[in-house]
Coordinates of C-alpha atoms in Angstrom, one line a residue:
X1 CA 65.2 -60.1 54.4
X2 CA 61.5 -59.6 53.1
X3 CA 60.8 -58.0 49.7
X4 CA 59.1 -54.7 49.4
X5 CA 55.6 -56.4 48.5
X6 CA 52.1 -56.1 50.6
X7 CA 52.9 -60.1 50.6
X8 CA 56.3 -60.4 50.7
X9 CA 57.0 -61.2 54.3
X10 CA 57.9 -64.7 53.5
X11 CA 60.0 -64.2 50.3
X12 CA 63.3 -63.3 49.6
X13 CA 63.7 -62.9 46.3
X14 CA 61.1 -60.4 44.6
X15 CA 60.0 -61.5 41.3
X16 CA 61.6 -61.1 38.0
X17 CA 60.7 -58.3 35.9
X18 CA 58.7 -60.3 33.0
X19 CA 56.8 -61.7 35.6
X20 CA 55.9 -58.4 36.8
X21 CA 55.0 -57.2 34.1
X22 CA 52.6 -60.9 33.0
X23 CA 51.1 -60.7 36.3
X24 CA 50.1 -56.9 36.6
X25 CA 46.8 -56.3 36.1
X26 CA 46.7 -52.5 36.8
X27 CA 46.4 -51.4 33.2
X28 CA 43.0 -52.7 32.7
X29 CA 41.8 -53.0 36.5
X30 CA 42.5 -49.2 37.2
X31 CA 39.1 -49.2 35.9
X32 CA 37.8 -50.0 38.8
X33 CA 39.2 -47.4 40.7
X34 CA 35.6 -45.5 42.0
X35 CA 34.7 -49.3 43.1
X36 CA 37.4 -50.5 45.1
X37 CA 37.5 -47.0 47.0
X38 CA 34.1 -47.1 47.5
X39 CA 34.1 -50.1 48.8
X40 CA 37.2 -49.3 50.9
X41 CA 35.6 -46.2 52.4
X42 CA 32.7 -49.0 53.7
X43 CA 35.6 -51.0 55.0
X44 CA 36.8 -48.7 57.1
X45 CA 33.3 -47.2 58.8
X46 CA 32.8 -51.2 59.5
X47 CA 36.1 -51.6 60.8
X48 CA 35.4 -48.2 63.3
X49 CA 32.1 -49.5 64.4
X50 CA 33.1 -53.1 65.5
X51 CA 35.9 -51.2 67.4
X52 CA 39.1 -52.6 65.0
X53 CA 39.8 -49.0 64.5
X54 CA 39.1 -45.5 66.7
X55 CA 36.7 -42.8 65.0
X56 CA 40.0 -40.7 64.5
X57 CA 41.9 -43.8 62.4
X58 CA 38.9 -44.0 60.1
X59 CA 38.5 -39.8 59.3
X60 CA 41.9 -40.5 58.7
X61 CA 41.4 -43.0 56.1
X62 CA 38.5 -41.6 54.7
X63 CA 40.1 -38.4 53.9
X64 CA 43.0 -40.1 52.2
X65 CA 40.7 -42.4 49.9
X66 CA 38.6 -39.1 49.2
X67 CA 42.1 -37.8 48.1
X68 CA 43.3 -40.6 46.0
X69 CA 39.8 -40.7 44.5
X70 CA 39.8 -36.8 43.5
X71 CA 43.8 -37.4 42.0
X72 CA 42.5 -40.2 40.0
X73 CA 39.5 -38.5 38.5
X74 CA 41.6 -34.9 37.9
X75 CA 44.8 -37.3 36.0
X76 CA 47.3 -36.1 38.9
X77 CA 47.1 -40.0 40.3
X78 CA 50.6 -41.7 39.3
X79 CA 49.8 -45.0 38.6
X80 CA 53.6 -47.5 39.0
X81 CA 53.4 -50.1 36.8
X82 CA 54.7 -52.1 39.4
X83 CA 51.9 -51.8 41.7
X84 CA 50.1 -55.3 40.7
X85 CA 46.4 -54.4 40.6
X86 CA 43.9 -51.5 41.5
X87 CA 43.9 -52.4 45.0
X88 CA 47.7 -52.7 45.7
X89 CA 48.0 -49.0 44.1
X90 CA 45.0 -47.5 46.5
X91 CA 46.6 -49.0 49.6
X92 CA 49.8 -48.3 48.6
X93 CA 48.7 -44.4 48.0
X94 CA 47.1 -44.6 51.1
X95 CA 50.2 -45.6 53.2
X96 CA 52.3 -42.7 51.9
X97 CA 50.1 -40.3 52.2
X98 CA 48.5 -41.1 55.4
X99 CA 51.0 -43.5 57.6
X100 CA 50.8 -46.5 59.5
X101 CA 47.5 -46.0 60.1
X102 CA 46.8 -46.6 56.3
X103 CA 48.2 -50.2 56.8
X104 CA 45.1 -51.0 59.0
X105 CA 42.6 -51.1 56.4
X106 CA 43.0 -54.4 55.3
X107 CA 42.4 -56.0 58.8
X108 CA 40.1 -59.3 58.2
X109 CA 40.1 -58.5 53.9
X110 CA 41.4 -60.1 51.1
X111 CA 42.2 -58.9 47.9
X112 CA 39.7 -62.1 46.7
X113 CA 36.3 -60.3 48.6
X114 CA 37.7 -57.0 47.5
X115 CA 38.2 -57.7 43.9
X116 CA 34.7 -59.5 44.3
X117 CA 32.9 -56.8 45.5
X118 CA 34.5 -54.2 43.0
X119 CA 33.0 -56.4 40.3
X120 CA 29.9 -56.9 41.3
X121 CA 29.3 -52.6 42.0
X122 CA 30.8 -52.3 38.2
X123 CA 28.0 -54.9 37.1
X124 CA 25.5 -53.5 39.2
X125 CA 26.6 -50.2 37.5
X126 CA 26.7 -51.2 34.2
X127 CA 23.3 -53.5 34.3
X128 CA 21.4 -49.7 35.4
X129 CA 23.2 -47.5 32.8
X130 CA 22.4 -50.2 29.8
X131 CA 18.5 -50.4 30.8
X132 CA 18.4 -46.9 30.3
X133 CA 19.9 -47.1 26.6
X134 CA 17.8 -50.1 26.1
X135 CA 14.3 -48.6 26.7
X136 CA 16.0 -45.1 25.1
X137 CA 16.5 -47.9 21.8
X138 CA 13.1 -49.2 22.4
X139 CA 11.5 -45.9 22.5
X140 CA 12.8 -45.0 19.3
X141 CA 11.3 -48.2 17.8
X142 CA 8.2 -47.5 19.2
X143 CA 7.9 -43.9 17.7
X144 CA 9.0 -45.2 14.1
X145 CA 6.0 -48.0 14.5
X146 CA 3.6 -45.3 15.5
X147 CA 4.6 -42.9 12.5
X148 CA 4.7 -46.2 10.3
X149 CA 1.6 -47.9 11.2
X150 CA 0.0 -47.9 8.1
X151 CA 2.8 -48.9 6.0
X152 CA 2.4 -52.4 4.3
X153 CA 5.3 -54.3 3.9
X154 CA 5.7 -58.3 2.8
X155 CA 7.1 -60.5 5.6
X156 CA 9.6 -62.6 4.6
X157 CA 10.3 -66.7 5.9
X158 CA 13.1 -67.9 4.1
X159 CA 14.0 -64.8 3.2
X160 CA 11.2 -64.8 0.5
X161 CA 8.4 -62.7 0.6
X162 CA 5.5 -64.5 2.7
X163 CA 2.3 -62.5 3.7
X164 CA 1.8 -59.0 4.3
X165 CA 2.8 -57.1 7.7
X166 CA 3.1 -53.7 8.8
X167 CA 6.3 -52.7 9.0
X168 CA 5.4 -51.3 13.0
X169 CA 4.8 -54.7 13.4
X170 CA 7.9 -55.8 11.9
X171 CA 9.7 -53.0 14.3
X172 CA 7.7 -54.2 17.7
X173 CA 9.1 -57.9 16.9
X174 CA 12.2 -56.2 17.6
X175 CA 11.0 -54.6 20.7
X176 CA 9.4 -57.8 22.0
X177 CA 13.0 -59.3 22.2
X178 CA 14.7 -55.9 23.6
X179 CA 12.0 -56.9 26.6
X180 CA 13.2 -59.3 26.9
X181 CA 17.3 -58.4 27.3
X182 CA 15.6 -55.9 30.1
X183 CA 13.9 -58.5 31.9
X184 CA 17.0 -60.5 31.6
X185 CA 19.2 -57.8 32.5
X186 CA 17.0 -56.7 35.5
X187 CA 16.9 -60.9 36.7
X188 CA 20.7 -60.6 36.3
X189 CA 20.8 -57.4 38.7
X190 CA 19.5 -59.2 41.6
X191 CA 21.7 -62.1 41.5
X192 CA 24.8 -59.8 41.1
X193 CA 23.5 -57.6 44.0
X194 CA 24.7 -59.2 46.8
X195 CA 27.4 -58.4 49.4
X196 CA 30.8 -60.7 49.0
X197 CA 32.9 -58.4 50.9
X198 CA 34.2 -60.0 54.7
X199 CA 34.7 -63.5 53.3
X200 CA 38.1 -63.4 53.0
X201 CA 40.4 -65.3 51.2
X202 CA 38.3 -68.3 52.0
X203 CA 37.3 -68.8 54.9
X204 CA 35.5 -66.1 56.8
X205 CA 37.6 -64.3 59.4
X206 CA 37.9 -64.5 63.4
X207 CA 37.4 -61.1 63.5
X208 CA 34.3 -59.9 64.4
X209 CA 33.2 -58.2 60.9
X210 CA 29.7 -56.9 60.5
X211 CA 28.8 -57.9 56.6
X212 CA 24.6 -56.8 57.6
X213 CA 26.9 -53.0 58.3
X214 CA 28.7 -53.4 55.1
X215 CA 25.7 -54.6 53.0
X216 CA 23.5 -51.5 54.6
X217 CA 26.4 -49.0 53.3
X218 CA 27.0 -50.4 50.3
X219 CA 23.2 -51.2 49.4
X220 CA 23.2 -54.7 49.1
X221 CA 19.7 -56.4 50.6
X222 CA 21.3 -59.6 51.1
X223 CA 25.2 -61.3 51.8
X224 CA 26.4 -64.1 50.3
X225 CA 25.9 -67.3 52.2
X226 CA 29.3 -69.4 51.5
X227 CA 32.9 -67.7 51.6
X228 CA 34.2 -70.0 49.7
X229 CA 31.7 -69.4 46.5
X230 CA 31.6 -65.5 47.8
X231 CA 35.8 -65.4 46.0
X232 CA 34.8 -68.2 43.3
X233 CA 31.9 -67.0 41.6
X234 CA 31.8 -65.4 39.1
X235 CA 28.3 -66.2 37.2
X236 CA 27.2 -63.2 37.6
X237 CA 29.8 -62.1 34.8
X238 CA 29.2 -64.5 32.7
X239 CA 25.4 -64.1 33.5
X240 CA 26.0 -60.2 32.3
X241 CA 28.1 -60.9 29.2
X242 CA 25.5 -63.5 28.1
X243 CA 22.8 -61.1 28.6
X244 CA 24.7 -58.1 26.7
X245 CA 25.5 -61.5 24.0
X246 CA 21.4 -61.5 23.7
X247 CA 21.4 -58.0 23.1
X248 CA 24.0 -58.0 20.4
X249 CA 22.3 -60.9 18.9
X250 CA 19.0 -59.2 18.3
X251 CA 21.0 -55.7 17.3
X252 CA 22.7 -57.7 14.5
X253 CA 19.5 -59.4 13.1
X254 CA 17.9 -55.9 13.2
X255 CA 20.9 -54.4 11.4
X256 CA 20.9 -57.6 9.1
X257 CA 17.7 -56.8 7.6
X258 CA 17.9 -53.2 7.5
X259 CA 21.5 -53.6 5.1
X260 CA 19.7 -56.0 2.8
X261 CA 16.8 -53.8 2.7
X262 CA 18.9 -50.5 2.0
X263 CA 20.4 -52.2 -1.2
X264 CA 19.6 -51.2 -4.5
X265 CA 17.7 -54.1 -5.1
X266 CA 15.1 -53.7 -2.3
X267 CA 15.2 -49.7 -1.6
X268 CA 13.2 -50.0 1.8
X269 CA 15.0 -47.8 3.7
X270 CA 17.7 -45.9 3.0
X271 CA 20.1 -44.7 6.0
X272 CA 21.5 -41.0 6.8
X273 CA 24.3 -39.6 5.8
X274 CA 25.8 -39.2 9.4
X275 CA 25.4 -42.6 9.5
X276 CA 26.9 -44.0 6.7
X277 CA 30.4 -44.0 4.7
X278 CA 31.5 -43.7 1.5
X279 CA 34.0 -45.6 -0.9
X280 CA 37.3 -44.6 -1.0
X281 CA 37.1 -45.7 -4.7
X282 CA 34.0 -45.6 -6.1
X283 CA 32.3 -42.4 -6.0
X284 CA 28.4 -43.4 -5.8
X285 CA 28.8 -45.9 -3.0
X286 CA 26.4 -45.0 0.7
X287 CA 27.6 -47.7 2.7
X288 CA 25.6 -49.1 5.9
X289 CA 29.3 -49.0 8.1
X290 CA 27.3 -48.7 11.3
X291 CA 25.3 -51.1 10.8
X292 CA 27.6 -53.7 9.3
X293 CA 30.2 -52.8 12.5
X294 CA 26.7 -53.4 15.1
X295 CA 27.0 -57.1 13.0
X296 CA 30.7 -56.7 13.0
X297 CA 31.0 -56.7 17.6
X298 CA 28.4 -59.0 18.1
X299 CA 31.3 -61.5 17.1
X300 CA 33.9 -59.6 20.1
X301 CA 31.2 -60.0 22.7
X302 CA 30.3 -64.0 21.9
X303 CA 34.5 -64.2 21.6
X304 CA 34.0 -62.5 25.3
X305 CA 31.6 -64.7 26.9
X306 CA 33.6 -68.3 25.3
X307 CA 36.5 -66.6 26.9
X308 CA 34.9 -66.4 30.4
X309 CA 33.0 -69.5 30.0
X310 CA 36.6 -71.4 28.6
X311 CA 38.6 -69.6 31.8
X312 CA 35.9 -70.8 34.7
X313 CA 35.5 -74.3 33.2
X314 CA 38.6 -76.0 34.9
X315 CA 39.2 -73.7 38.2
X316 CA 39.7 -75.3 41.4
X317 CA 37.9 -73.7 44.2
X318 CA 38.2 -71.2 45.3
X319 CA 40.5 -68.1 43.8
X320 CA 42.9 -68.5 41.4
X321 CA 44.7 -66.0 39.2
X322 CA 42.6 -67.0 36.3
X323 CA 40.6 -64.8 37.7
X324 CA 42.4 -62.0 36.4
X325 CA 41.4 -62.6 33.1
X326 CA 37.8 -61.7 33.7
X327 CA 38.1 -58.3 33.2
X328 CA 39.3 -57.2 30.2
X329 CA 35.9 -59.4 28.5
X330 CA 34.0 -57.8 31.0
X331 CA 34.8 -54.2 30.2
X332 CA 35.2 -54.9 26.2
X333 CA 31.6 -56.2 26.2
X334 CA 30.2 -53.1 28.5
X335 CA 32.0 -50.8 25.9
X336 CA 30.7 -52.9 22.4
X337 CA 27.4 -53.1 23.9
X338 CA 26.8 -49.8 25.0
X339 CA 27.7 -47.8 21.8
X340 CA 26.1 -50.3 20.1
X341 CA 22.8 -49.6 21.5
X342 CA 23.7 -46.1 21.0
X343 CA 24.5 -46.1 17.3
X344 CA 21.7 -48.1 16.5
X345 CA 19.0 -45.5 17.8
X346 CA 20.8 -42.8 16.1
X347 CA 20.9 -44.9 12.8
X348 CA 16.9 -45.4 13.3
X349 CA 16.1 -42.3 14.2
X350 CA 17.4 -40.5 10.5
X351 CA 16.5 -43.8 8.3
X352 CA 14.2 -42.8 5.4
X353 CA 11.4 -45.2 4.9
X354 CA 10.3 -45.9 1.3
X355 CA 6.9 -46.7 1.8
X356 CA 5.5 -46.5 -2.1
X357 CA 8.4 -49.3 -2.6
X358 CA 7.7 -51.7 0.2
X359 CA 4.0 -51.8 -0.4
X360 CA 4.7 -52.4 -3.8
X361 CA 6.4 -55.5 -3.0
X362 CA 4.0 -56.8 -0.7
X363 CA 2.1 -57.3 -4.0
X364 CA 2.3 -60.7 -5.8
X365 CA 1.6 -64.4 -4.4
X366 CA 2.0 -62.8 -0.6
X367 CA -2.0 -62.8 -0.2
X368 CA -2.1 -66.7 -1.1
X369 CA -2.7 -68.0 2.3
X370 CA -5.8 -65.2 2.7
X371 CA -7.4 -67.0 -0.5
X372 CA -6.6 -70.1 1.6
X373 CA -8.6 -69.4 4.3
X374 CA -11.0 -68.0 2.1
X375 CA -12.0 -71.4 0.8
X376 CA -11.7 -72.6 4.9
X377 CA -14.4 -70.4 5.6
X378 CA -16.7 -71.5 2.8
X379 CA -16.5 -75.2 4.7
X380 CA -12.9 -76.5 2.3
X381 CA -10.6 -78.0 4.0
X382 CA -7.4 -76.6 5.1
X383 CA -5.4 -79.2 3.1
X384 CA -7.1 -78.4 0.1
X385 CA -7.7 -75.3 -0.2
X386 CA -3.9 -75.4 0.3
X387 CA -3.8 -77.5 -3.0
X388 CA -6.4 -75.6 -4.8
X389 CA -4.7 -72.0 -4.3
X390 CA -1.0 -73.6 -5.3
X391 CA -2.3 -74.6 -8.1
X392 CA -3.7 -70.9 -8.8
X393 CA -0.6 -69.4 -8.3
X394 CA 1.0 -72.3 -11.1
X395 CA -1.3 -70.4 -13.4
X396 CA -0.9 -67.2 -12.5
X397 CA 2.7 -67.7 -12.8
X398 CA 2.0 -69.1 -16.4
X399 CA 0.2 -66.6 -17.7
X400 CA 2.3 -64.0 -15.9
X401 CA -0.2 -62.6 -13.6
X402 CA -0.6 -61.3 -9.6
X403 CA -3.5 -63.2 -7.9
X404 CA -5.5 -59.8 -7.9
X405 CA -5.6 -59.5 -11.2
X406 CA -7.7 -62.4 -11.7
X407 CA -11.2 -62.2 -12.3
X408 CA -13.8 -64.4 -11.1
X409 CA -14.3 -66.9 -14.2
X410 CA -10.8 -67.9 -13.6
X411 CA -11.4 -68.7 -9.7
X412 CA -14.2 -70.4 -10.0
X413 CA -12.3 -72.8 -12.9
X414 CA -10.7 -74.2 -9.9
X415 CA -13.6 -74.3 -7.1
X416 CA -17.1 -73.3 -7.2
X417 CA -16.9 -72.3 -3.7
X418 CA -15.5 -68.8 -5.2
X419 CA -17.9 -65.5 -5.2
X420 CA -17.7 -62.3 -6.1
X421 CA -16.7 -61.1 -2.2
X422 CA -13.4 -63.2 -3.4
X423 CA -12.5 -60.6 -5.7
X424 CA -13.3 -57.6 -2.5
X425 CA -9.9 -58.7 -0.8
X426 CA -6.8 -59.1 -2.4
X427 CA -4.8 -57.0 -1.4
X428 CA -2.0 -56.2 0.9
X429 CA -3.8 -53.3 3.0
X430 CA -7.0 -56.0 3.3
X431 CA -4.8 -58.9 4.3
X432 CA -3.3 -57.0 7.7
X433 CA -6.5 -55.7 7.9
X434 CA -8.5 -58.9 7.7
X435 CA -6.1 -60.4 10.5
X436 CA -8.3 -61.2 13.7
X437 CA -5.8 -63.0 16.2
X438 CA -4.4 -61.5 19.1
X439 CA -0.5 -60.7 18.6
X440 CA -1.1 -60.8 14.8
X441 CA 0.0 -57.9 12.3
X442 CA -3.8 -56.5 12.1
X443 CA -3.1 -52.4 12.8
X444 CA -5.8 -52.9 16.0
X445 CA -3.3 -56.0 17.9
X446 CA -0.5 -53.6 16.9
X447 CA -1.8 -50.4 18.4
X448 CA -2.6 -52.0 21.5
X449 CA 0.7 -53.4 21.9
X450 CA 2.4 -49.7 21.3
X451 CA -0.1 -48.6 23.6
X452 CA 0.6 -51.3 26.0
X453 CA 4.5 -50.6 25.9
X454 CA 4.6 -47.1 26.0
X455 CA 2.7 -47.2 29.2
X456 CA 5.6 -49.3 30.8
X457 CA 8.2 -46.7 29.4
X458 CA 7.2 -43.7 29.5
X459 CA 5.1 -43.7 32.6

């Protein structure tokens, strides 16, 4: 006698309860609940207008999925942990509350297409609602540059102080790579938006199923071309999580800087209090916790895509079980991601900036490679005014003094080529100022790039 499973005409034994429980999937994948009945309720209307079902049949349906859908987002829905996946609990709902009728919706479907499609509405999902917290993030960066863009700071190579920068153009380095995650995120959008659903297990199906209906419904402008890839791929997942990986990556290097720079020892910035933690021992710690936890998840979401990467290396075409473990990376890197963005606006948006103290460092040796190109100008060569200036900062650092507090006597002991407009320029605001390249740090190139920006997001 059959078991009691959607697939258990041709067994006789059902399996044991351990391997229930390993192979149930239904306590991460209820998650895609609003998916999979959305893309049941598509099902159906397809099914009715290629004549697989009557008009009645599918109001049927339709009105129990719109019940199991208003259950599960009330709490009233009673999930059985025995139920293997998200599907097998809808279309099991579905049965008992609506009859035999319910048992036609899977004419010509596969759990393969359906779990296919259910993954790629979540992505498509998720890709929209993080390009909105992206250019929210970039927004805020844009403001602080604008309200910062006359504050000198020194760049750093090495982490050692290099040439002067304003710190708005420090901040739009940052934007140039969250661009970047939202072109990459958009690119990824269009390869994930395309209709798997009426492939099958495999192989297509005899009966006649209209994917251009489905893909109209559903909003797909194109179907995929194989059915065998259609309940393979998943690159657009890994596509995703590497994009979201990106977007961690540059989070963390912005967070990087900004907990060195909140120390003690620099006193850039200092973070708010509602963003921040204290020592459970030491009374006069401020600790950068949101920042250090933004560093902290990047790590989850590489672990995430290895995962994926490691899982899809060996598979045979086409489904396999494997597949199963896709999710749970998936949704733990739209989570990390997504409140990381978050977080990191709010922590932006109530940092203090200590202006007096960063231009203050910009002073020094950071103005050598202006006294550099100083001498190119006057007709030295590169390579030796490189020489020449090195070996001003060797005396400077012997007789314990900053290049602008040298006068001209001591300039010209090293090359005649010095005058008294040497002495107009030296320091930090000049040096920004003095910049003429397009993209540099000079407050012009960086006002037109706000300018530039802010007409892309806020128009």
């Amino acid at each position: 006698m059959a078991i009691d499973k959607p697939w258990g005409g041709r067994f006789t034994q059902r399996p044991q309860r351990e391997v229930e429980i390993f192979t149930s999937s239904l306590s991460f994948d209820r998650r895609l609940y609003r998916q999979d009945i959305l893309g049941s309720k598509a099902y159906a209307k397809m099914l009715c207008r290629v004549g697989l079902i009557d008009k009645n049949e599918m109001k049927i349906i339709l009105s129990g999925l719109d019940s199991i859908l208003e259950d599960i987002e009330v709490g009233k829905f009673n999930f059985d942990p025995g139920d293997e996946d998200i599907h097998m609990a809808v279309e099991k709902a579905l049965i008992a509350r609506i009859g035999e009728v319910g048992k036609k919706l899977h004419t010509g479907r596969s759990r393969n297409d359906q779990v296919a499609l259910d993954l790629r509405l979540f992505v498509r999902e998720e890709i929209d609602e993080i390009i909105v917290t992206l250019k929210d993030l970039r927004r805020t960066l844009i403001q602080l540059a604008k309200r910062e863009l006359n504050t000198v700071m020194p760049g750093y190579t090495h982490l050692q102080r290099a040439q002067p920068v304003l710190f708005s153009h420090y901040l739009m380095a940052y934007d140039c790579m969250f661009a970047r995650d939202l072109e990459r995120l958009e690119n990824c959008r269009e390869r994930t938006n395309v209709l798997p659903l009426g492939s099958g297990a495999i192989a297509g199906s005899n009966l006649p199923l209209d994917r251009r209906y489905l893909a109209k419904i559903l909003k797909f402008p194109e179907i995929t071309k194989n059915s065998m890839d259609a309940v393979a791929d998943r690159d657009f997942v890994v596509e995703f999580v590497f994009s979201c990986a990106l977007i961690m990556m540059h989070l963390s290097r912005l967070c990087e800087d900004l907990i060195v720079w909140s120390t003690d020892e620099f006193k850039f910035v200092e973070f708010s209090d509602d963003y921040s933690t204290g020592s459970s021992m030491m009374p006069q710690k401020k600790n950068p916790d949101v920042a250090e936890l933004i560093r902290g998840k990047t790590g989850r979401v590489y672990g995430n895509l290895v995962s994926l990467l490691v899982t899809l290396k060996g598979l045979p075409m086409t489904y396999n079980r494997d597949l199963q473990e896709d999710k749970e990376p998936l949704f733990d890197t739209v989570d990390t991601v997504k409140s990381s963005i978050k977080n990191a606006k709010g922590m932006l948006n109530g940092m203090k900036i200590n202006r007096e103290r960063m231009k203050e460092a910009a002073y020094g040796f950071t103005i050598a490679t202006d006294i550099a190109e100083y001498l190119v100008m006057k007709g030295v060569p590169f390579r030796d005014a490189h020489r020449i200036v090195g070996e001003i900062v060797a005396y400077c650092l012997e007789k314990r003094k900053s290049l602008s507090e040298l006068d001209l006597k001591e300039f010209k002991e090293f090359h005649n080529c010095f005058d008294e407009d040497a002495l107009k320029n030296l320091s930090p605001d000049d040096s920004v100022r003095r910049k003429v390249t397009e993209g540099s740090t000079s407050p012009e190139e960086v006002r037109i790039y706000i300018e530039e920006q802010e007409r892309k997001l806020f128009s």
